[in-house]
Short mmCIF file of C-alpha atoms in Angstrom, two decimals:
data_model
loop_
_atom_site.label_atom_id
_atom_site.label_comp_id
_atom_site.label_asym_id
_atom_site.label_seq_id
_atom_site.Cartn_x
_atom_site.Cartn_y
_atom_site.Cartn_z
CA MET A 20 -6.00 114.82 -17.47
CA HIS A 21 -4.92 113.92 -14.18
CA THR A 22 -3.72 110.29 -13.90
CA GLU A 23 -2.30 110.31 -10.16
CA GLY A 24 -5.59 109.26 -8.85
CA LEU A 25 -5.86 106.07 -10.91
CA THR A 26 -2.80 104.32 -9.61
CA GLY A 27 -4.90 102.90 -6.60
CA LEU A 28 -7.09 101.23 -9.04
CA ARG A 29 -4.51 98.76 -10.71
CA PRO A 30 -5.27 94.96 -9.81
CA SER A 31 -2.71 93.16 -7.79
CA LEU A 32 -0.97 90.50 -10.05
CA SER A 33 1.21 88.84 -7.43
CA ILE A 34 -0.81 85.49 -7.44
CA GLU A 35 1.78 82.45 -8.27
CA THR A 36 0.54 79.23 -10.14
CA GLN A 37 1.99 75.80 -8.95
CA PRO A 38 1.28 72.17 -10.02
CA SER A 39 -1.27 70.41 -7.87
CA LEU A 40 -0.65 67.05 -5.92
CA TYR A 41 -2.26 64.87 -8.67
CA ASP A 42 -0.11 66.32 -11.22
CA ARG A 43 3.08 65.58 -9.29
CA VAL A 44 2.04 61.95 -8.50
CA SER A 45 1.04 61.36 -12.14
CA ALA A 46 4.33 62.59 -13.52
CA ALA A 47 6.25 60.51 -10.95
CA VAL A 48 4.36 57.32 -12.06
CA VAL A 49 4.98 58.15 -15.71
CA ALA A 50 8.59 58.54 -15.23
CA SER A 51 9.01 55.39 -13.15
CA VAL A 52 7.31 53.30 -15.91
CA LEU A 53 9.66 54.73 -18.57
CA ILE A 54 12.83 54.16 -16.40
CA PHE A 55 11.97 50.71 -15.53
CA GLY A 56 11.00 49.72 -19.13
CA LEU A 57 14.08 51.07 -20.37
CA LEU A 58 16.17 49.13 -17.70
CA PHE A 59 14.21 45.93 -18.53
CA THR A 60 14.77 46.43 -22.19
CA ILE A 61 18.65 46.73 -21.68
CA LEU A 62 18.83 43.77 -19.34
CA PHE A 63 16.88 41.64 -21.68
CA ILE A 64 19.19 42.39 -24.68
CA VAL A 65 22.25 41.71 -22.49
CA TRP A 66 20.80 38.31 -21.34
CA PHE A 67 20.05 37.29 -24.84
CA ASN A 68 23.39 38.14 -26.13
CA LEU A 69 25.03 36.14 -23.30
CA ILE A 70 23.23 32.83 -24.29
CA PRO A 71 25.54 30.44 -26.34
CA PRO A 72 24.36 29.65 -29.93
CA ASP A 73 25.17 25.94 -29.19
CA SER A 74 22.63 25.55 -26.55
CA ILE A 75 19.58 26.43 -28.59
CA SER A 76 18.43 23.54 -30.75
CA PHE A 77 15.23 22.97 -32.69
CA PRO A 78 14.06 19.67 -34.18
CA GLY A 79 14.97 19.25 -37.69
CA ILE A 80 13.23 17.46 -40.73
CA LEU A 81 14.67 13.84 -40.90
CA THR A 82 14.64 11.90 -44.05
CA PRO A 83 13.84 8.40 -44.21
CA THR A 84 17.44 7.36 -44.58
CA GLU A 85 18.73 9.36 -41.72
CA THR A 86 19.17 7.45 -38.46
CA LYS A 87 20.10 10.15 -36.17
CA GLN A 88 17.48 10.87 -33.44
CA VAL A 89 16.92 14.51 -32.36
CA GLU A 90 14.81 15.65 -29.47
CA PHE A 91 13.84 19.07 -27.96
CA GLY A 92 16.97 20.28 -26.33
CA LEU A 93 18.77 16.82 -26.34
CA GLU A 94 20.90 15.22 -28.83
CA GLU A 95 22.58 11.94 -29.17
CA ASP A 96 26.25 11.56 -28.24
CA LEU A 97 28.62 11.26 -31.27
CA LEU A 98 30.90 8.85 -29.14
CA GLU A 99 29.67 5.81 -27.48
CA PRO A 100 30.84 5.67 -23.72
CA GLY A 101 33.69 3.42 -23.10
CA ASN A 102 34.52 1.13 -20.16
CA GLU A 103 36.45 3.70 -18.32
CA GLU A 104 33.18 5.55 -17.61
CA PHE A 105 31.71 2.28 -16.09
CA PRO A 106 34.31 0.72 -13.86
CA GLU A 107 31.84 -1.80 -12.50
CA VAL A 108 31.22 -3.46 -15.90
CA ALA A 109 34.97 -3.10 -17.01
CA THR A 110 35.94 -6.42 -15.56
CA PRO A 111 33.63 -9.47 -16.07
CA GLN A 112 32.56 -10.91 -12.85
CA LEU A 113 31.16 -14.34 -14.19
CA ALA A 114 31.51 -16.13 -10.91
CA LYS A 115 29.26 -13.66 -9.03
CA THR A 116 26.80 -13.58 -11.92
CA LEU A 117 26.47 -17.45 -11.67
CA GLU A 118 25.98 -17.34 -8.02
CA ALA A 119 23.03 -15.06 -8.42
CA VAL A 120 21.22 -17.16 -10.85
CA THR A 121 18.88 -19.69 -9.22
CA ASP A 122 17.20 -22.53 -10.48
CA VAL A 123 13.33 -21.92 -10.91
CA VAL A 124 10.88 -24.17 -12.14
CA SER A 125 7.98 -22.23 -13.88
CA THR A 126 4.47 -22.97 -12.84
CA VAL A 127 3.24 -22.05 -16.16
CA THR A 128 3.83 -24.48 -18.99
CA GLY A 129 5.01 -22.47 -22.10
CA ALA A 130 3.02 -23.20 -25.32
CA HIS A 131 3.68 -22.12 -28.98
CA GLU A 132 1.43 -22.07 -31.82
CA THR A 133 2.37 -21.98 -35.43
CA ASN A 134 0.56 -19.42 -37.55
CA THR A 135 0.54 -18.72 -41.37
CA GLY A 136 0.76 -15.11 -40.91
CA ASN A 137 -2.88 -14.51 -41.98
CA ASP A 138 -4.69 -13.68 -38.86
CA LYS A 139 -7.18 -11.07 -37.77
CA LYS A 140 -5.39 -10.21 -34.66
CA ILE A 141 -1.86 -9.98 -35.59
CA GLY A 142 -2.28 -9.09 -39.26
CA PHE A 143 -1.47 -10.33 -42.55
CA GLY A 144 2.09 -11.60 -43.85
CA PHE A 145 4.00 -14.45 -45.19
CA GLY A 146 5.72 -17.21 -43.54
CA HIS A 147 5.35 -18.78 -40.14
CA GLY A 148 5.19 -16.69 -36.81
CA VAL A 149 4.92 -17.51 -32.94
CA HIS A 150 1.80 -16.65 -31.10
CA ARG A 151 2.15 -16.65 -27.45
CA LEU A 152 -0.74 -17.78 -25.49
CA PRO A 153 -1.99 -15.64 -22.51
CA ALA A 154 -0.86 -16.93 -19.11
CA PRO A 155 -3.55 -18.64 -17.09
CA ILE A 156 -5.11 -16.72 -14.28
CA VAL A 157 -4.29 -18.32 -10.89
CA ILE A 158 -6.61 -17.73 -7.93
CA TYR A 159 -4.75 -18.29 -4.42
CA THR A 160 -6.66 -19.72 -1.48
CA VAL A 161 -7.14 -17.12 1.37
CA PRO A 162 -5.14 -18.41 4.32
CA GLU A 163 -7.34 -19.95 7.20
CA HIS A 164 -6.40 -17.45 9.99
CA GLN A 165 -7.76 -14.72 7.48
CA ARG A 166 -10.63 -16.57 6.15
CA TRP A 167 -12.21 -18.03 9.45
CA VAL A 168 -14.54 -16.10 11.75
CA ILE A 169 -15.45 -17.95 14.80
CA GLN A 170 -18.69 -16.91 16.87
CA TYR A 171 -19.15 -18.19 20.36
CA GLU A 172 -22.77 -18.76 21.74
CA ALA A 173 -22.37 -18.44 25.58
CA THR A 174 -24.61 -16.53 28.12
CA ASN A 175 -22.12 -16.85 30.84
CA ILE A 176 -18.29 -17.34 31.54
CA ASN A 177 -18.72 -20.82 32.80
CA THR A 178 -20.41 -22.07 29.57
CA TYR A 179 -17.89 -20.24 27.57
CA ALA A 180 -15.11 -21.98 29.43
CA LYS A 181 -16.65 -25.38 28.82
CA GLN A 182 -16.57 -24.71 25.08
CA LEU A 183 -12.84 -23.86 25.30
CA SER A 184 -12.01 -26.91 27.26
CA PHE A 185 -14.32 -29.11 24.91
CA PHE A 186 -12.21 -27.95 21.85
CA GLN A 187 -9.00 -27.86 23.78
CA ILE A 188 -8.49 -24.25 22.95
CA ASP A 189 -5.94 -22.55 25.11
CA ILE A 190 -5.93 -18.86 26.18
CA GLY A 191 -2.55 -17.62 25.30
CA VAL A 192 -1.00 -14.68 27.34
CA ILE A 193 1.71 -12.95 25.35
CA HIS A 194 4.05 -10.56 26.67
CA THR A 195 4.61 -7.51 24.51
CA THR A 196 8.23 -6.65 25.39
CA GLU A 197 9.59 -10.11 26.45
CA ASN A 198 9.84 -13.49 24.88
CA LYS A 199 7.27 -15.05 27.23
CA ILE A 200 4.09 -16.83 26.45
CA TRP A 201 1.87 -18.57 28.92
CA ARG A 202 -0.83 -20.93 27.70
CA VAL A 203 -3.86 -21.34 30.15
CA HIS A 204 -5.10 -24.79 29.42
CA ASP A 205 -8.48 -26.47 30.32
CA VAL A 206 -10.08 -23.31 31.62
CA GLY A 207 -13.38 -25.21 32.08
CA GLY A 208 -11.94 -28.03 34.05
CA THR A 209 -8.39 -28.50 35.68
CA LEU A 210 -6.73 -25.25 35.13
CA LYS A 211 -3.06 -25.66 33.80
CA VAL A 212 -0.34 -22.98 32.97
CA ILE A 213 2.16 -23.97 30.25
CA HIS A 214 5.15 -21.77 29.67
CA SER A 215 6.28 -21.14 26.13
CA ASP A 216 7.76 -18.65 23.91
CA ARG A 217 7.27 -17.12 20.26
CA LYS A 218 9.53 -19.57 18.74
CA ASN A 219 7.59 -22.75 19.70
CA GLU A 220 4.29 -20.87 18.96
CA ASN A 221 5.30 -19.42 15.47
CA GLN A 222 3.18 -21.78 13.59
CA THR A 223 0.13 -21.87 15.95
CA ILE A 224 -3.01 -20.48 14.67
CA ARG A 225 -4.55 -18.01 16.98
CA PHE A 226 -7.52 -15.81 17.22
CA GLN A 227 -8.48 -12.54 19.14
CA HIS A 228 -11.90 -11.58 20.27
CA LYS A 229 -13.49 -8.41 18.82
CA LYS A 230 -16.23 -8.17 21.54
CA HIS A 231 -15.16 -6.65 24.71
CA ARG A 232 -17.16 -9.14 26.75
CA MET A 233 -15.22 -12.10 25.39
CA ARG A 234 -11.93 -10.30 25.91
CA PHE A 235 -13.00 -9.62 29.55
CA TRP A 236 -13.84 -13.46 29.93
CA ASP A 237 -10.40 -14.30 28.80
CA GLN A 238 -8.70 -12.17 31.20
CA GLU A 239 -11.00 -13.25 33.99
CA LEU A 240 -10.19 -17.05 33.27
CA CYS A 241 -6.34 -16.11 33.14
CA LYS A 242 -6.60 -14.51 36.53
CA ARG A 243 -8.23 -17.64 38.03
CA ALA A 244 -5.02 -19.35 36.72
CA ASN A 245 -2.92 -16.72 38.57
CA VAL A 246 -1.27 -15.30 35.49
CA ASP A 247 -0.04 -11.87 35.60
CA LEU A 248 -1.65 -9.93 32.68
CA SER A 249 0.53 -6.72 33.10
CA GLY A 250 2.06 -5.78 29.65
CA THR A 251 0.44 -8.73 27.85
CA VAL A 252 -2.27 -9.33 25.24
CA GLN A 253 -4.67 -12.52 24.96
CA SER A 254 -5.12 -14.68 22.17
CA GLN A 255 -6.80 -18.16 21.56
CA PHE A 256 -4.47 -20.86 20.50
CA TYR A 257 -6.25 -23.57 18.48
CA PRO A 258 -4.87 -27.15 18.35
CA GLU A 259 -4.63 -29.30 15.26
CA SER A 260 -7.38 -31.41 16.41
CA THR A 261 -9.76 -28.44 16.54
CA LEU A 262 -8.51 -27.05 13.09
CA LYS A 263 -9.44 -30.50 11.55
CA MET A 264 -13.13 -29.99 12.86
CA ILE A 265 -13.22 -26.65 11.33
CA ARG A 266 -11.90 -27.72 8.04
CA LYS A 267 -14.32 -30.62 7.85
CA ALA A 268 -17.34 -28.07 8.50
CA GLU A 269 -16.18 -25.84 6.02
CA ALA A 270 -15.54 -28.66 3.30
CA MET A 271 -19.22 -29.78 3.71
CA ALA A 272 -20.45 -26.24 3.41
CA ILE A 273 -18.55 -25.75 0.25
CA ALA A 274 -19.85 -29.09 -1.29
CA ARG A 275 -23.31 -28.14 -0.38
CA ASP A 276 -22.94 -24.81 -2.06
CA ALA A 277 -21.22 -26.54 -5.11
CA THR A 278 -18.40 -23.98 -4.94
CA ASP A 279 -14.56 -23.94 -4.72
CA LEU A 280 -12.30 -23.22 -1.78
CA ASN A 281 -10.33 -20.85 -3.97
CA ARG A 282 -13.44 -18.70 -4.35
CA VAL A 283 -14.10 -18.38 -0.54
CA SER A 284 -12.92 -15.17 0.96
CA ARG A 285 -14.59 -15.53 4.46
CA THR A 286 -16.09 -18.57 6.42
CA THR A 287 -18.23 -17.65 9.39
CA LEU A 288 -18.48 -20.51 11.84
CA LYS A 289 -20.59 -20.78 14.99
CA ILE A 290 -20.29 -22.88 18.12
CA VAL A 291 -23.49 -24.57 18.93
CA PRO A 292 -24.38 -27.36 21.42
CA GLN A 293 -24.82 -30.98 20.62
CA GLU A 294 -25.65 -34.25 22.53
CA ASP A 295 -22.09 -34.99 23.57
CA GLY A 296 -20.80 -31.40 23.75
CA PHE A 297 -20.44 -28.72 20.93
CA LYS A 298 -19.65 -28.39 17.19
CA PHE A 299 -18.84 -26.02 14.63
CA VAL A 300 -21.51 -25.00 12.13
CA VAL A 301 -20.70 -22.83 9.07
CA THR A 302 -23.41 -20.08 8.92
CA ASP A 303 -22.11 -18.04 6.11
CA LEU A 304 -19.57 -18.49 2.97
CA LYS A 305 -18.49 -15.15 1.42
CA LEU A 306 -17.28 -15.54 -2.09
CA ARG A 307 -14.90 -13.28 -4.07
#
């Protein structure tokens, strides 16, 4: 049998197999996870062994006879601190302490009540006890400059100026950077400018307009008195005689409503004309 002619029919076996890209990436991820996991375990063991045993504390079970207090992670010192740790209290300073004490008269009268010990609020017991009464509630009066709201009824600047002159209300021109104040007096009659300062006007009750028209009228009246308004603000200075009129009108309104001044948070007053001039009329009392 001739076999020489069959050699050309053999298959070629030269094909080589190799891993795919997916296999390579998967093997790299698994190897990384194993390596990092091993390193983390080693570092955790080393860190845990470096912690001193005394720094770990747990709350123990205390018997009723034990007085030692133990908290989580914190334990009381066995030795009390001495004066060397607090030099500011090592030397008594009685003189300075006495100087810091002032004589204060309490506005609340202390009261004591003797109890038998059998009370629903404080429990049952034997002997006598001291029951402290609650302090009385004190309601303070709102200051006048925060309580009063003044409303002007004027259709033109001349009527407004007559109202100011009737109540002797001055327009105060206050300099914002210098200690200078000019009081424009009798704006509805004979204009007069009075020089003053913050020290002299410290106790003067003053008001400022919220309406733009009223502020413009104040500035116009000051210009008529040849007062320079650059770098200034304007306020209205009320004399004591006008304040007494407002207090009287407010007191009449409070008596009419059968209320108390301590309950009033806002008093709205309106200037209305009368036969011989003008007067203040309370239009609203806001209670708190």
